Each structure stands twice: as structure tokens, then as C-alpha cells.
Amino acid sequence: QVQVVESGGGLVQPGTSLRLSCTASGLTFRGYSMGWFRQAPGKEREGVACITYKLRTSIYGDSVKGRFTISRDNAYNTVYLQMNGLKPDDTATYYCAAVDCHPPPLGIRALSDSWGQGTQVTVSS
């Protein structure tokens, strides 16, 4: 059974940075594309970024392009999300998952409907 543990969230001011981490177990990590999603109160979960397992190609949602960077370390079964220039609209619970990672229109799709506990990011002055 795949398990993920997200961490690194917090309360930050606009314009600052955070780095989220997600460690996965129960899967051959290096063989899966990984992605980050977020869900704000009252909104649907949306794909934020993903990184492929083979070429490490990264794909980003329009709202985070140029500000967020996804990376992975297969030695530690960990995927990261570096978030710079944070805005109040980035406030959400962030989740990671194994994904199908494609540019639009296919986009970022979680392979399972089972999610970790997420990590809360709150951007507020």
C-alpha cells in the first residue's frame, strides 16, 4: 500500500518562500511520476506540479509557473516543492501523490484516490 507523508507547510507572509517535502513508501519510487496538488477551502483539488520518473520533465499549473519548482531525490523516495513569491491565493492544503504527468490538456492525474494527511500552507500578512 502506497503511503506518503507531506511536510514543510506553515504560516508565512506574502512574497516569502517555503519548501514542501513528501516522502513515499510502498512503491518503487523511481518508477513513478510524482506530483503535488492543493485544495483550498470550498474549492476542488487542483494539480500544481508534477515531475516525470524517466526524464524528470516537470509540468506546472498556470497559477504557479515561474514561482514553484518541483524536484525529486530517488535515493530518499522524496519529492520537493520549492515555493517562492508566495501569494494569499496559494493558501491551501498541499498533497503529493504518484501521478500521470502530462502537459495540458491531459494534465496531472493522481493514480490513486487515497491521499496523505497533507501539509497546510497559509499565506497571510
GROMACS .gro file of C-alpha atoms in nm:
model
  125
    1GLN     CA    1   0.000   0.000   0.000
    2VAL     CA    2   0.137   0.337  -0.103
    3GLN     CA    3   0.184   0.586   0.177
    4VAL     CA    4   0.301   0.945   0.155
    5VAL     CA    5   0.395   1.189   0.427
    6GLU     CA    6   0.392   1.559   0.340
    7SER     CA    7   0.569   1.820   0.549
    8GLY     CA    8   0.708   2.171   0.540
    9GLY     CA    9   0.394   2.383   0.543
   10GLY     CA   10   0.338   2.680   0.766
   11LEU     CA   11   0.213   3.034   0.807
   12VAL     CA   12   0.415   3.279   0.602
   13GLN     CA   13   0.388   3.632   0.473
   14PRO     CA   14   0.325   3.716   0.108
   15GLY     CA   15   0.638   3.717  -0.104
   16THR     CA   16   0.826   3.467   0.108
   17SER     CA   17   0.922   3.106   0.037
   18LEU     CA   18   0.856   2.757   0.164
   19ARG     CA   19   0.983   2.416   0.065
   20LEU     CA   20   0.750   2.124   0.095
   21SER     CA   21   0.869   1.765   0.118
   22CYS     CA   22   0.691   1.440   0.053
   23THR     CA   23   0.835   1.100   0.134
   24ALA     CA   24   0.668   0.798  -0.023
   25SER     CA   25   0.675   0.430   0.066
   26GLY     CA   26   0.510   0.116  -0.066
   27LEU     CA   27   0.606   0.178  -0.427
   28THR     CA   28   0.914   0.166  -0.646
   29PHE     CA   29   0.956   0.540  -0.624
   30ARG     CA   30   1.198   0.580  -0.912
   31GLY     CA   31   0.945   0.418  -1.145
   32TYR     CA   32   0.666   0.670  -1.082
   33SER     CA   33   0.600   1.024  -1.180
   34MET     CA   34   0.515   1.230  -0.874
   35GLY     CA   35   0.301   1.536  -0.832
   36TRP     CA   36   0.173   1.798  -0.594
   37PHE     CA   37  -0.188   1.901  -0.557
   38ARG     CA   38  -0.357   2.159  -0.342
   39GLN     CA   39  -0.703   2.215  -0.209
   40ALA     CA   40  -0.833   2.538  -0.064
   41PRO     CA   41  -1.150   2.552   0.147
   42GLY     CA   42  -1.458   2.530  -0.072
   43LYS     CA   43  -1.256   2.455  -0.385
   44GLU     CA   44  -1.173   2.142  -0.579
   45ARG     CA   45  -0.833   1.982  -0.552
   46GLU     CA   46  -0.607   2.105  -0.832
   47GLY     CA   47  -0.282   1.978  -0.975
   48VAL     CA   48   0.004   2.216  -0.901
   49ALA     CA   49   0.312   2.047  -1.045
   50CYS     CA   50   0.447   1.711  -1.146
   51ILE     CA   51   0.778   1.555  -1.238
   52THR     CA   52   0.821   1.250  -1.455
   53TYR     CA   53   1.014   0.948  -1.340
   54LYS     CA   54   1.222   0.892  -1.652
   55LEU     CA   55   1.338   1.226  -1.791
   56ARG     CA   56   1.244   1.429  -1.485
   57THR     CA   57   1.040   1.658  -1.702
   58SER     CA   58   0.841   1.898  -1.488
   59ILE     CA   59   0.499   2.046  -1.562
   60TYR     CA   60   0.331   2.330  -1.373
   61GLY     CA   61  -0.013   2.472  -1.335
   62ASP     CA   62  -0.055   2.817  -1.483
   63SER     CA   63  -0.104   2.979  -1.144
   64VAL     CA   64   0.238   2.870  -1.014
   65LYS     CA   65   0.459   2.880  -1.324
   66GLY     CA   66   0.776   3.075  -1.263
   67ARG     CA   67   0.729   3.066  -0.884
   68PHE     CA   68   0.725   2.699  -0.789
   69THR     CA   69   0.984   2.433  -0.867
   70ILE     CA   70   0.932   2.060  -0.827
   71SER     CA   71   1.224   1.822  -0.781
   72ARG     CA   72   1.284   1.469  -0.664
   73ASP     CA   73   1.552   1.264  -0.492
   74ASN     CA   74   1.507   0.897  -0.575
   75ALA     CA   75   1.768   0.796  -0.319
   76TYR     CA   76   1.535   0.920  -0.045
   77ASN     CA   77   1.198   0.847  -0.210
   78THR     CA   78   1.124   1.216  -0.172
   79VAL     CA   79   0.969   1.482  -0.391
   80TYR     CA   80   1.002   1.851  -0.310
   81LEU     CA   81   0.809   2.164  -0.398
   82GLN     CA   82   1.003   2.488  -0.367
   83MET     CA   83   0.753   2.771  -0.348
   84ASN     CA   84   0.878   3.125  -0.399
   85GLY     CA   85   0.689   3.450  -0.419
   86LEU     CA   86   0.400   3.310  -0.221
   87LYS     CA   87   0.063   3.480  -0.255
   88PRO     CA   88  -0.251   3.463  -0.041
   89ASP     CA   89  -0.414   3.263  -0.323
   90ASP     CA   90  -0.159   2.989  -0.259
   91THR     CA   91  -0.321   2.922   0.078
   92ALA     CA   92  -0.433   2.559   0.075
   93THR     CA   93  -0.359   2.211   0.199
   94TYR     CA   94  -0.092   2.059  -0.021
   95TYR     CA   95  -0.082   1.690  -0.106
   96CYS     CA   96   0.155   1.473  -0.302
   97ALA     CA   97   0.081   1.159  -0.496
   98ALA     CA   98   0.204   0.925  -0.764
   99VAL     CA   99   0.063   1.062  -1.088
  100ASP     CA  100   0.028   1.051  -1.459
  101CYS     CA  101   0.219   1.362  -1.557
  102HIS     CA  102   0.131   1.521  -1.888
  103PRO     CA  103   0.107   1.871  -2.030
  104PRO     CA  104  -0.241   2.009  -2.092
  105PRO     CA  105  -0.498   1.901  -2.182
  106LEU     CA  106  -0.424   1.567  -2.015
  107GLY     CA  107  -0.266   1.736  -1.715
  108ILE     CA  108  -0.179   1.591  -1.375
  109ARG     CA  109  -0.382   1.293  -1.259
  110ALA     CA  110  -0.337   1.104  -0.934
  111LEU     CA  111  -0.306   0.729  -0.977
  112SER     CA  112  -0.495   0.660  -0.656
  113ASP     CA  113  -0.783   0.820  -0.470
  114SER     CA  114  -0.605   0.760  -0.141
  115TRP     CA  115  -0.434   1.071  -0.005
  116GLY     CA  116  -0.195   1.155   0.275
  117GLN     CA  117  -0.275   1.400   0.551
  118GLY     CA  118  -0.136   1.691   0.354
  119THR     CA  119   0.051   1.993   0.481
  120GLN     CA  120  -0.116   2.329   0.538
  121VAL     CA  121   0.024   2.639   0.373
  122THR     CA  122  -0.120   2.971   0.483
  123VAL     CA  123  -0.002   3.293   0.320
  124SER     CA  124  -0.117   3.598   0.507
  125SER     CA  125   0.013   3.931   0.627
   0.00000   0.00000   0.00000
